[in-house]
């Protein structure tokens, strides 16, 4: 099959913001945090936590960012594409582009080197950087294993059990080694290094949780070091403060430790920061710290060790639940931190909040069996949320709980309403809510060969729903194990698959209406059609896709184009089947869109991304698109999101959508000779209205309100730097008169003169 044109795959978020250490910059009014995020550099406000700019241009992973030493409003970024770019991050403008002749400077599959690269000072925007020299060879690929000391006088690097220090002026290298273990058997391998900004002191972290402070390292035989110990596991990162008064450390304990350099035994703590700490950064003035965490979070902390702001990206981990859309906020919902569900805004590309499902403190210890959220489902209106948590999945002692959460309007969050311990005798594999608005009903299927129907109770006096859940029905079929379940669009039918058999039940009487069979292979996914295609039921196995007509109770077809899909070009098995919330379209194999009533696909996409797609979900649009192309009308009312193996969010974009964005941008375009500011755009619109009125016959009155000299003065006001303008009182009357709209029946005197006369 040929891939359709007129549609393209675009990235919409989900990149890791804690991949490398961020930087904090401060100007006279605002403070910003800059971090690498995929092939982008994101600029966040430390006060509002909002992303104010995205620096785009790199074609590979951004591997580092650093402030320009000569201009605090500029930043350098380097990338795996072999380029270095200089940005004005306040305005989001690319200033200069440096191309390294050898890409091995940045990426090497085997050995890493530290090199010095000379950046030429030339007026051209695109420059080739050819002058480079090797400083250290065979260094660690972890950036935290290399640090500069005393303003660039020397560089320290750790790898294995060896510390290497290179002095640039002396051109000398000193190496210091430790034994594999100490007398107590602790591991001495280095994990990270940091250099004191003013003194000759190097701090190194080790696998056994110790921190060593090295001195006199400019002499091979007279070096000394002292040892400090608090971390129970490997030290993840180290960083000195700007003045060198404190040393900051972090690790898997998720605790920021502040060591006092003058008082060795004195230290302060800031606990429970999130995931394991991977990077620590200090602002140039030393007033702000930042900690980067493995759960894709950056904490901004005041120097008094008070949490100031949290920038949370898409949490990356095991996705046990499917991708879901919260009907209330239209946020993407899936597994987040251990024991949590994260609500992620697809429009703003940031986490809205995290819901603690397990409600137990997570212990970061390898091999420890802890509760995990395995299943989740929303009711149609988003009032109810059902979750399943489990522990002991790999043992015979399985512990599971079914929890029902209700949305609290006052708190604007979900609150736990009901906990059902051991709802089934075995693992719950699937659950779904009924779309009916008359009753609130939940169905669960499990490996105990049963499916159960849970009903929200009614108050006997008022006949209104109250917060009481009970089991209304228990169903089974010939002792077979149920795998999946789904409701029809009106909620009148329930389909439950038992291995190769699909059973259809009435949701009113729980009577078994009919059974549908297909060739060998357990049913993996079930999905009813929507709207005019609601009479169809689709099911998938590992290698086949089937469609049943519920009016005739017959298998309408295995899809005629399916044999061409399962080929060496598509080695992965069929694993996803979705229905769009607002369309007639079904999605199969993540690359084929079709109507159940038609045997041929409506749209094909052979390669969504470079890797494997883990999950996908339809999300309704706030404003429908007006696409005239019939092939892409399935995207008019909903948008399809993909989650890749790298936890990147992708989506489809049509030409109609691109044109609408382009037209909105053109509306903001003005003359290149005019300063583009919000103030000017507002004033320019007002002046355009005045010109239209002049052309319609009121030009004389307009001239009296806005004389030519006033227009010239306003133009000069907009083009002249503020620091050379005269006092505002001098320009006020002339400026106000130029903005007035004339009235032919009013006095011809300017407003300022009338005010003076009164």
XYZ file of C-alpha atoms in Angstrom:
758
model
C 0.000 0.000 0.000
C 1.052 3.548 -0.667
C 1.228 6.042 2.135
C -1.259 8.880 1.779
C -0.044 12.431 1.249
C -1.469 15.645 2.686
C -0.881 14.630 6.284
C 2.248 14.566 8.383
C 3.378 13.306 11.770
C 4.468 16.028 14.193
C 5.846 15.894 17.707
C 3.639 17.570 20.291
C 5.474 16.986 23.564
C 6.693 14.475 26.055
C 10.442 15.063 25.740
C 12.648 14.572 28.774
C 13.543 17.848 30.494
C 15.885 16.265 33.059
C 18.244 14.663 30.521
C 21.021 17.167 31.255
C 21.677 19.681 34.002
C 19.702 22.913 33.426
C 20.981 26.444 33.950
C 19.392 29.357 35.789
C 19.775 32.859 34.386
C 18.719 36.093 36.004
C 18.204 39.486 34.470
C 17.064 42.665 36.181
C 13.390 41.676 36.371
C 12.902 37.981 35.652
C 14.560 34.657 36.331
C 14.567 31.851 33.807
C 15.492 28.187 33.776
C 16.811 26.691 30.524
C 16.976 22.949 29.912
C 17.577 20.523 27.062
C 14.447 18.730 25.855
C 15.053 16.399 22.930
C 16.325 18.520 20.044
C 14.903 21.652 21.683
C 15.965 24.067 24.404
C 13.051 25.114 26.608
C 12.985 28.359 28.569
C 10.828 28.319 31.722
C 9.890 31.121 34.066
C 10.930 30.220 37.613
C 8.048 32.244 39.069
C 5.133 31.035 36.906
C 6.556 27.617 35.878
C 5.383 28.371 32.329
C 7.409 27.671 29.193
C 7.994 31.137 27.725
C 10.199 30.167 24.764
C 11.243 27.098 22.794
C 14.581 27.375 20.983
C 14.274 25.274 17.827
C 16.974 24.516 15.282
C 18.975 21.463 16.340
C 18.343 18.237 14.449
C 19.732 15.930 17.141
C 19.535 15.483 20.886
C 20.653 18.625 22.731
C 23.502 17.455 24.957
C 24.169 20.606 26.975
C 23.402 24.280 27.591
C 25.625 26.948 29.131
C 25.379 30.715 29.618
C 27.505 33.049 27.519
C 30.193 34.333 29.935
C 30.195 37.742 28.253
C 26.420 38.229 27.999
C 24.004 36.893 30.607
C 21.083 37.149 28.141
C 22.634 34.648 25.719
C 23.127 30.904 25.932
C 25.140 28.298 24.037
C 23.671 24.900 23.217
C 25.451 21.876 21.765
C 23.834 18.892 20.114
C 24.495 15.412 18.815
C 24.113 16.868 15.301
C 27.642 18.299 15.684
C 26.617 21.950 16.008
C 26.851 24.685 18.629
C 24.257 27.450 18.569
C 24.232 30.835 20.283
C 20.763 32.077 21.274
C 19.150 35.177 22.654
C 16.820 33.250 24.966
C 14.873 36.341 26.062
C 13.486 36.831 22.548
C 14.016 33.236 21.355
C 16.304 34.266 18.469
C 19.213 32.315 16.973
C 22.290 34.555 16.864
C 25.062 32.322 15.556
C 25.543 28.802 14.266
C 28.841 26.937 14.701
C 29.462 23.726 12.781
C 32.089 21.399 14.215
C 34.139 19.737 11.499
C 34.282 16.446 13.423
C 31.099 15.157 15.000
C 33.141 12.796 17.144
C 33.624 15.760 19.452
C 30.085 15.271 20.658
C 29.218 11.634 20.035
C 31.417 8.560 19.967
C 30.012 5.050 20.229
C 33.009 3.705 22.165
C 35.475 6.198 23.662
C 34.714 9.727 24.761
C 37.177 12.608 24.679
C 37.237 16.056 26.221
C 38.338 18.564 23.584
C 38.844 22.321 23.472
C 37.001 23.914 20.556
C 37.804 27.455 19.432
C 34.759 29.458 18.345
C 35.833 32.110 15.786
C 34.625 35.678 16.326
C 33.406 36.568 12.847
C 30.351 38.562 11.697
C 28.881 35.670 9.681
C 25.964 33.803 11.248
C 27.079 30.344 10.071
C 30.668 29.561 11.022
C 32.815 26.442 10.773
C 34.788 25.648 13.933
C 37.954 23.869 12.830
C 40.421 24.556 15.647
C 40.121 21.870 18.284
C 42.558 20.022 20.506
C 42.195 17.007 22.769
C 42.408 17.698 26.511
C 41.580 14.326 28.077
C 41.046 10.935 26.494
C 38.939 8.010 27.601
C 36.597 9.902 29.901
C 33.144 8.928 31.147
C 30.115 9.664 28.984
C 28.344 11.074 32.049
C 28.687 14.895 32.037
C 28.626 14.845 35.841
C 31.975 13.040 35.784
C 33.826 16.119 34.454
C 34.051 19.592 36.020
C 36.026 22.819 35.587
C 37.822 24.427 38.545
C 38.830 27.965 39.573
C 37.544 29.768 36.519
C 38.962 27.299 34.049
C 42.467 26.871 35.488
C 42.091 23.101 35.559
C 39.610 20.348 34.726
C 38.850 17.273 36.832
C 37.445 14.012 35.505
C 36.576 10.721 37.210
C 36.130 7.278 35.726
C 36.117 3.943 37.461
C 38.412 4.301 40.481
C 40.649 7.054 39.043
C 40.603 10.845 39.423
C 42.352 12.825 36.655
C 43.247 16.524 36.988
C 44.624 18.512 34.042
C 46.142 22.014 34.455
C 45.849 24.140 31.320
C 48.731 26.561 32.007
C 51.166 23.942 33.244
C 50.008 21.418 30.627
C 50.355 18.757 33.307
C 48.102 15.848 34.189
C 47.857 14.243 37.653
C 46.083 10.937 38.288
C 44.949 9.571 41.651
C 43.628 6.053 42.141
C 41.697 4.298 44.878
C 41.510 0.637 45.760
C 38.488 -1.347 44.677
C 37.210 -1.545 48.242
C 38.222 -0.072 51.557
C 38.904 -1.940 54.788
C 35.168 -2.282 55.492
C 34.415 -3.605 52.012
C 32.723 -0.458 50.669
C 32.914 0.274 46.940
C 35.261 3.150 46.081
C 34.300 3.673 42.435
C 33.723 7.317 41.458
C 30.255 8.445 40.336
C 30.501 12.276 40.024
C 32.799 15.252 40.611
C 32.529 18.977 41.397
C 35.178 21.711 41.760
C 35.217 24.553 44.255
C 34.754 27.905 42.446
C 37.487 29.742 44.442
C 39.641 27.258 46.376
C 41.745 24.322 45.215
C 39.262 21.715 46.371
C 37.643 18.875 44.430
C 34.600 16.954 45.710
C 33.978 13.427 44.416
C 30.997 11.125 44.953
C 31.285 7.352 45.227
C 29.178 4.229 44.851
C 29.165 3.544 48.587
C 27.529 6.947 49.304
C 30.701 8.673 50.515
C 31.936 12.118 49.488
C 35.674 12.832 49.386
C 37.156 16.344 49.458
C 40.554 16.423 47.707
C 43.245 19.040 48.327
C 46.892 19.579 47.282
C 46.135 17.691 44.088
C 48.633 19.837 42.164
C 51.358 17.683 43.695
C 51.346 13.971 43.125
C 52.786 12.880 46.465
C 51.310 15.425 48.879
C 47.617 15.205 48.035
C 45.114 14.710 50.866
C 41.423 14.006 51.118
C 38.768 13.922 53.819
C 35.653 11.737 53.790
C 32.019 12.597 54.546
C 29.176 10.083 54.569
C 25.389 10.427 54.659
C 23.937 8.819 51.493
C 23.039 5.154 51.902
C 23.481 4.527 48.158
C 25.607 5.942 45.346
C 25.996 9.715 45.211
C 24.209 10.863 42.071
C 25.413 14.446 41.673
C 27.483 17.168 43.384
C 27.558 20.950 43.009
C 29.209 23.819 44.889
C 27.314 27.059 45.467
C 28.444 30.234 43.703
C 30.599 31.513 46.586
C 31.709 28.040 47.618
C 30.179 28.250 51.084
C 28.138 25.061 50.642
C 28.341 21.763 48.793
C 25.079 20.263 47.487
C 24.608 16.526 46.949
C 21.773 14.228 45.910
C 21.005 10.632 45.001
C 18.320 7.955 45.016
C 17.089 9.076 48.456
C 15.490 12.110 46.758
C 16.933 14.335 49.485
C 18.920 17.509 48.803
C 21.824 17.620 51.252
C 23.552 20.952 51.901
C 27.033 20.532 53.415
C 28.713 23.488 55.153
C 32.271 23.734 53.856
C 33.605 25.576 56.897
C 31.811 23.337 59.409
C 32.329 19.872 58.018
C 29.908 18.046 60.308
C 27.045 20.525 59.786
C 24.524 19.792 57.064
C 20.931 20.677 56.133
C 18.313 18.540 54.375
C 15.339 19.017 52.057
C 13.588 15.604 51.752
C 10.796 14.085 49.614
C 11.570 15.931 46.390
C 10.332 13.196 44.034
C 12.404 10.711 42.068
C 16.131 10.125 42.348
C 18.166 13.327 41.940
C 20.288 13.277 38.780
C 21.491 16.917 38.471
C 21.901 19.968 40.727
C 22.277 23.538 39.442
C 22.913 26.865 41.198
C 21.957 30.312 39.886
C 24.754 32.841 39.207
C 23.791 34.907 42.265
C 23.531 31.815 44.474
C 19.944 32.553 45.523
C 18.266 29.697 43.661
C 18.978 25.979 43.293
C 17.454 23.450 40.931
C 17.320 19.665 41.196
C 16.611 17.432 38.194
C 14.988 14.074 38.865
C 14.687 10.784 37.021
C 10.887 11.134 36.973
C 11.311 14.018 34.479
C 10.870 16.760 37.053
C 12.832 19.900 37.914
C 12.446 21.466 41.356
C 13.366 25.118 41.877
C 14.524 25.716 45.449
C 15.414 28.873 47.333
C 18.821 28.962 48.987
C 17.025 28.731 52.346
C 15.989 25.213 51.251
C 12.359 26.093 50.607
C 10.683 24.659 47.539
C 9.778 27.524 45.202
C 8.427 25.940 41.997
C 8.034 22.575 40.272
C 8.357 21.974 36.530
C 6.986 18.520 35.792
C 7.259 16.885 32.390
C 5.727 13.656 31.179
C 6.736 10.989 33.690
C 8.458 8.130 31.930
C 8.057 4.577 33.175
C 5.999 1.445 32.776
C 2.630 2.107 31.132
C 0.354 -0.493 32.710
C -2.850 1.428 32.066
C -3.947 2.415 28.578
C -3.792 6.032 27.487
C -6.980 7.772 28.596
C -8.512 11.218 28.134
C -10.077 12.897 31.151
C -13.533 14.023 29.931
C -13.402 17.105 32.170
C -9.971 18.580 31.489
C -9.168 16.712 28.229
C -5.861 15.838 29.818
C -3.907 12.711 28.959
C -4.061 10.245 31.864
C -1.693 7.310 32.400
C 0.798 5.877 34.878
C 3.084 8.475 36.414
C 5.230 8.190 39.514
C 5.041 4.772 41.198
C 1.550 4.404 42.615
C 0.235 7.549 40.871
C -1.765 8.576 37.814
C -0.536 11.674 35.999
C -2.882 14.164 34.319
C -0.915 15.715 31.455
C -2.075 18.702 29.397
C -1.684 17.971 25.689
C -2.167 21.632 24.791
C 0.371 23.084 27.247
C 2.783 20.106 27.244
C 3.019 19.959 31.018
C 1.617 17.951 33.901
C -1.508 19.362 35.523
C -1.398 17.246 38.670
C -0.618 13.769 39.969
C -3.228 11.631 41.740
C -1.919 9.356 44.483
C -3.763 6.054 44.014
C -1.799 3.712 46.273
C -1.488 6.304 49.069
C 1.661 4.704 50.440
C 5.193 6.098 50.585
C 7.277 4.620 47.779
C 10.568 3.050 48.887
C 13.305 3.328 46.282
C 14.862 -0.085 46.761
C 15.620 -2.557 44.018
C 13.760 -5.857 44.280
C 11.157 -4.594 46.744
C 7.620 -5.603 45.703
C 5.299 -2.576 46.013
C 1.792 -1.688 44.845
C 1.412 -0.488 41.256
C -1.587 0.962 39.397
C -2.456 -1.626 36.742
C -5.873 -0.577 35.365
C -7.891 2.644 35.189
C -11.106 3.808 33.519
C -13.268 6.967 33.460
C -17.034 7.217 33.415
C -18.577 9.037 30.465
C -18.856 12.432 32.142
C -15.636 12.056 34.102
C -17.439 12.033 37.464
C -16.105 8.595 38.433
C -12.677 7.018 38.108
C -12.008 3.318 38.693
C -8.494 2.025 39.421
C -6.941 -1.358 40.151
C -3.725 -1.660 42.157
C -1.751 -4.857 42.602
C 1.220 -6.259 44.459
C 2.818 -9.695 44.232
C 2.196 -10.193 40.529
C 5.181 -12.515 40.195
C 4.251 -14.619 43.208
C 1.265 -16.670 44.314
C 0.400 -14.126 47.029
C -1.430 -11.612 44.863
C -2.878 -8.546 46.593
C -5.242 -6.337 44.638
C -7.789 -3.614 45.308
C -10.489 -2.031 43.185
C -10.935 1.649 44.057
C -13.728 4.015 42.996
C -12.948 7.735 42.986
C -15.482 10.562 42.706
C -14.697 14.040 41.407
C -15.026 16.798 44.006
C -16.068 20.092 42.409
C -14.854 22.189 45.335
C -11.443 20.546 45.569
C -11.193 20.207 41.755
C -9.750 16.726 42.142
C -10.742 13.098 42.640
C -11.407 11.761 46.118
C -11.462 8.126 47.187
C -15.036 6.896 47.635
C -14.956 3.090 47.813
C -12.237 0.460 48.215
C -13.054 -3.152 47.318
C -10.382 -5.551 48.509
C -10.077 -8.782 46.495
C -12.832 -7.840 44.051
C -11.845 -10.997 42.114
C -9.993 -14.129 43.094
C -7.325 -13.444 40.469
C -5.877 -10.583 38.423
C -8.298 -8.066 36.921
C -7.492 -7.838 33.213
C -9.953 -5.259 31.903
C -12.742 -2.930 33.004
C -15.024 -0.338 31.453
C -17.906 1.973 32.403
C -21.280 1.902 30.728
C -21.966 4.972 28.522
C -25.595 5.012 29.669
C -26.658 8.165 31.496
C -29.463 6.421 33.416
C -27.212 4.336 35.664
C -23.553 4.335 36.659
C -22.211 0.854 35.955
C -18.735 -0.696 35.899
C -17.762 -4.097 34.479
C -14.532 -5.922 35.392
C -13.063 -9.118 33.906
C -10.452 -11.280 35.624
C -8.470 -14.486 35.354
C -10.835 -16.202 37.797
C -13.081 -17.008 34.770
C -15.681 -14.417 35.773
C -16.822 -10.940 34.910
C -18.558 -8.794 37.501
C -20.958 -5.882 37.207
C -20.668 -3.143 39.832
C -23.584 -0.726 40.265
C -23.824 2.623 42.006
C -26.662 2.383 44.527
C -29.860 4.447 44.696
C -31.283 6.179 47.755
C -34.565 4.493 48.649
C -36.230 7.797 49.582
C -35.067 10.213 46.899
C -34.259 7.606 44.238
C -31.046 9.466 43.538
C -27.560 8.039 43.263
C -25.531 8.028 46.433
C -21.973 6.935 47.050
C -22.528 3.210 47.546
C -21.192 0.581 45.161
C -22.269 -3.054 45.129
C -21.835 -6.127 42.930
C -24.985 -6.465 40.807
C -24.146 -9.524 38.673
C -21.460 -12.192 38.232
C -21.172 -13.826 34.813
C -19.131 -16.603 33.213
C -19.079 -18.766 30.086
C -18.204 -22.490 30.193
C -15.345 -21.909 32.605
C -13.328 -19.975 30.007
C -11.078 -17.080 30.943
C -12.417 -13.621 29.949
C -9.959 -11.300 28.227
C -11.798 -8.124 27.259
C -15.122 -6.285 27.502
C -16.825 -3.230 26.026
C -20.261 -1.579 25.885
C -22.179 -0.512 22.806
C -22.531 3.220 22.213
C -25.988 3.345 23.869
C -25.011 1.018 26.716
C -27.687 -1.597 25.915
C -25.220 -4.365 24.984
C -22.136 -5.715 26.692
C -19.555 -7.719 24.749
C -17.221 -9.994 26.727
C -14.566 -12.118 25.031
C -13.678 -15.575 26.399
C -10.595 -16.739 24.507
C -11.876 -17.370 20.925
C -15.553 -16.690 21.743
C -17.300 -13.308 21.999
C -20.454 -13.232 24.109
C -23.152 -10.553 23.803
C -25.170 -9.752 26.940
C -28.192 -7.521 27.613
C -27.291 -4.851 30.167
C -30.908 -4.729 31.430
C -31.517 -8.419 32.234
C -27.966 -9.838 31.915
C -29.306 -12.427 29.520
C -26.849 -14.035 27.121
C -28.159 -12.974 23.729
C -25.708 -14.626 21.333
C -22.156 -15.840 20.864
C -19.740 -14.995 18.054
C -16.822 -17.243 17.100
C -13.768 -16.824 14.934
C -10.748 -18.958 13.901
C -8.273 -20.071 16.622
C -6.522 -17.376 18.599
C -7.597 -15.540 21.759
C -9.398 -12.225 21.320
C -7.096 -9.370 22.369
C -9.208 -6.261 21.703
C -12.930 -5.536 21.319
C -14.539 -2.366 20.035
C -18.095 -1.340 19.046
C -18.729 1.024 16.172
C -20.127 4.527 16.685
C -23.124 6.397 15.258
C -24.211 4.837 11.937
C -21.638 2.064 12.377
C -22.926 1.044 15.818
C -24.232 -2.258 14.439
C -20.656 -3.490 13.969
C -18.379 -5.136 16.511
C -14.682 -5.478 15.801
C -12.192 -7.837 17.400
C -8.509 -8.502 16.998
C -6.207 -11.437 17.558
C -2.444 -11.543 17.225
C -2.677 -11.878 13.441
C -6.250 -11.160 12.363
C -8.881 -8.444 12.429
C -12.578 -9.382 12.297
C -15.843 -7.469 11.936
C -19.216 -8.846 13.003
C -22.608 -7.493 11.948
C -24.772 -7.660 15.069
C -28.002 -7.491 13.048
C -27.205 -10.736 11.235
C -24.845 -12.160 13.930
C -22.372 -13.093 11.244
C -18.745 -12.313 10.614
C -18.875 -9.789 7.803
C -15.228 -10.168 6.841
C -11.774 -10.618 7.922
C -10.602 -7.418 6.240
C -9.602 -8.052 2.627
C -6.492 -5.887 2.908
C -5.300 -7.528 6.118
C -3.125 -10.294 4.544
C -0.995 -7.579 2.964
C -0.345 -6.055 6.379
C 1.074 -9.051 8.161
C 4.299 -9.402 6.238
C 8.046 -9.081 6.912
C 7.606 -5.328 6.456
C 5.285 -5.338 9.488
C 6.690 -7.937 11.898
C 4.798 -6.651 14.922
C 1.429 -8.194 15.655
C -1.840 -6.299 15.690
C -2.158 -4.846 19.165
C -4.357 -1.722 19.210
C -7.951 -1.069 18.211
C -9.635 2.281 18.888
C -12.805 4.133 18.008
C -12.836 7.883 17.647
C -15.082 9.608 20.208
C -16.650 11.857 17.567
C -16.350 10.024 14.271
C -17.165 6.798 12.494
C -13.570 5.784 12.167
C -11.735 2.815 13.647
C -7.993 2.517 13.994
C -6.145 -0.743 13.625
C -2.453 -1.590 13.649
C -1.768 2.072 14.453
C -1.246 2.765 10.765
C -4.595 1.982 9.113
C -7.819 3.948 9.460
C -11.019 2.422 8.142
C -14.791 2.395 8.457
C -16.326 -0.878 9.650
C -18.905 -0.601 6.879
C -16.244 -0.513 4.168
C -13.737 -3.267 3.352
C -10.976 -0.915 2.255
C -8.889 1.398 4.475
C -9.593 5.111 4.381
C -6.073 6.162 5.292
C -2.707 4.385 5.528
C 0.494 5.386 7.264
C 3.334 2.904 6.998
C 5.778 4.524 9.408
C 4.442 6.682 12.198
C 7.861 7.047 13.823
C 11.330 5.553 13.805
C 10.674 3.216 16.733
C 7.742 1.247 18.040
C 4.484 2.878 19.088
C 3.455 1.797 22.594
C -0.001 3.336 22.972
C -2.372 5.684 21.192
C -5.588 7.519 22.028
C -8.189 9.766 20.386
C -8.795 13.172 21.960
C -11.752 15.416 20.958
C -10.876 18.810 19.517
C -12.073 22.019 21.098
C -12.789 23.490 17.660
C -13.570 21.178 14.704
C -11.502 21.508 11.559
C -13.022 22.214 8.154
C -11.211 19.728 5.952
C -12.502 19.355 2.433
C -10.457 16.215 1.749
C -12.589 13.156 2.503
C -9.531 11.066 3.367
C -8.714 13.269 6.360
C -12.184 14.040 7.689
C -11.618 11.524 10.473
C -9.302 14.139 12.022
C -11.830 16.984 11.894
C -13.413 16.382 15.288
C -10.716 14.419 17.074
C -6.956 14.204 17.206
C -4.943 11.013 17.412
C -1.946 10.917 19.804
C 0.831 8.320 19.812
C 3.247 7.428 22.594
C 6.594 6.051 21.384
C 9.168 3.873 23.108
C 11.131 7.045 23.946
C 7.994 8.462 25.633
C 7.519 11.110 22.954
C 4.023 12.242 22.039
C 3.268 12.370 18.304
C 0.160 13.370 16.425
C -1.135 13.903 12.882
C -1.369 17.365 11.342
C -3.325 18.112 8.158
C -2.833 20.820 5.547
C -6.009 22.568 6.698
C -4.655 22.769 10.230
C -1.255 24.042 9.040
C -2.927 26.704 6.885
C -5.039 27.894 9.796
C -1.944 28.291 11.972
C -0.135 30.086 9.131
C -3.031 32.492 8.604
C -3.150 33.336 12.291
C 0.543 34.168 12.170
C 0.125 36.370 9.092
C -2.395 38.493 10.950
C 0.396 39.589 13.282
C 2.744 40.633 10.481
C 3.452 44.376 10.120
C 5.862 46.533 8.214
C 9.480 45.462 8.717
C 10.502 49.065 9.358
C 8.233 49.285 12.425
C 9.097 48.025 15.878
C 6.888 44.984 16.511
C 5.567 45.380 20.043
C 2.095 44.741 21.516
C 1.770 48.474 22.136
C 2.488 49.258 18.499
C 0.069 46.591 17.227
C -2.702 48.104 19.354
C -1.913 51.638 18.222
C -1.523 50.556 14.606
C -4.982 48.996 14.590
C -6.467 52.215 15.966
C -4.699 54.316 13.344
C -5.933 51.984 10.595
C -9.507 52.586 11.730
C -8.889 56.317 11.583
C -7.577 56.057 8.022
C -10.698 54.158 6.961
C -12.889 56.903 8.378
C -10.816 59.508 6.579
C -11.410 57.735 3.278
C -15.170 57.661 3.943
C -15.468 61.449 4.117
C -14.372 62.533 7.559
C -10.782 63.302 6.670
C -11.089 66.978 7.610
C -12.391 66.256 11.094
C -9.735 63.631 11.578
C -7.048 66.114 10.586
C -8.247 68.446 13.307
C -7.992 65.662 15.903
C -4.732 64.211 14.684
C -2.597 66.851 12.915
C 0.282 65.708 10.722
C 2.834 66.819 13.267
C 1.172 64.559 15.895
C 1.499 61.538 13.605
C 5.156 62.308 13.130
C 5.591 62.707 16.860
C 3.940 59.346 17.547
C 6.184 57.685 14.992
C 9.200 59.203 16.643
C 7.904 58.081 20.021
C 7.719 54.475 18.855
C 11.116 54.458 17.179
C 13.137 56.410 19.737
C 14.821 54.540 22.611
C 13.101 55.183 25.925
C 16.189 56.496 27.670
C 16.550 59.444 25.242
C 12.870 60.478 25.130
C 11.736 63.719 26.802
C 9.571 63.647 29.901
C 6.164 61.989 29.575
C 4.397 65.205 30.652
C 5.862 66.960 27.620
C 4.439 64.393 25.175
C 1.191 63.585 26.962
C -1.163 66.177 25.484
C 0.063 65.687 21.920
C -0.126 61.900 22.261
C -3.665 61.866 23.705
C -4.971 64.245 21.009
C -3.594 61.988 18.288
C -5.687 59.078 19.575
C -9.039 60.894 19.768
C -11.770 60.116 17.253
C -13.427 63.239 15.923
C -17.091 64.081 16.425
C -18.488 66.606 13.891
C -21.052 67.926 16.369
C -18.629 68.533 19.214
C -16.310 71.388 19.927
C -13.326 71.716 17.596
C -10.999 72.450 20.473
C -8.605 69.713 21.504
C -9.421 67.890 24.722
C -6.363 69.174 26.524
C -7.302 72.785 25.858
C -10.832 72.167 27.166
C -9.431 70.659 30.333
C -7.153 73.674 30.870
C -10.048 76.113 30.352
C -12.165 74.309 32.949
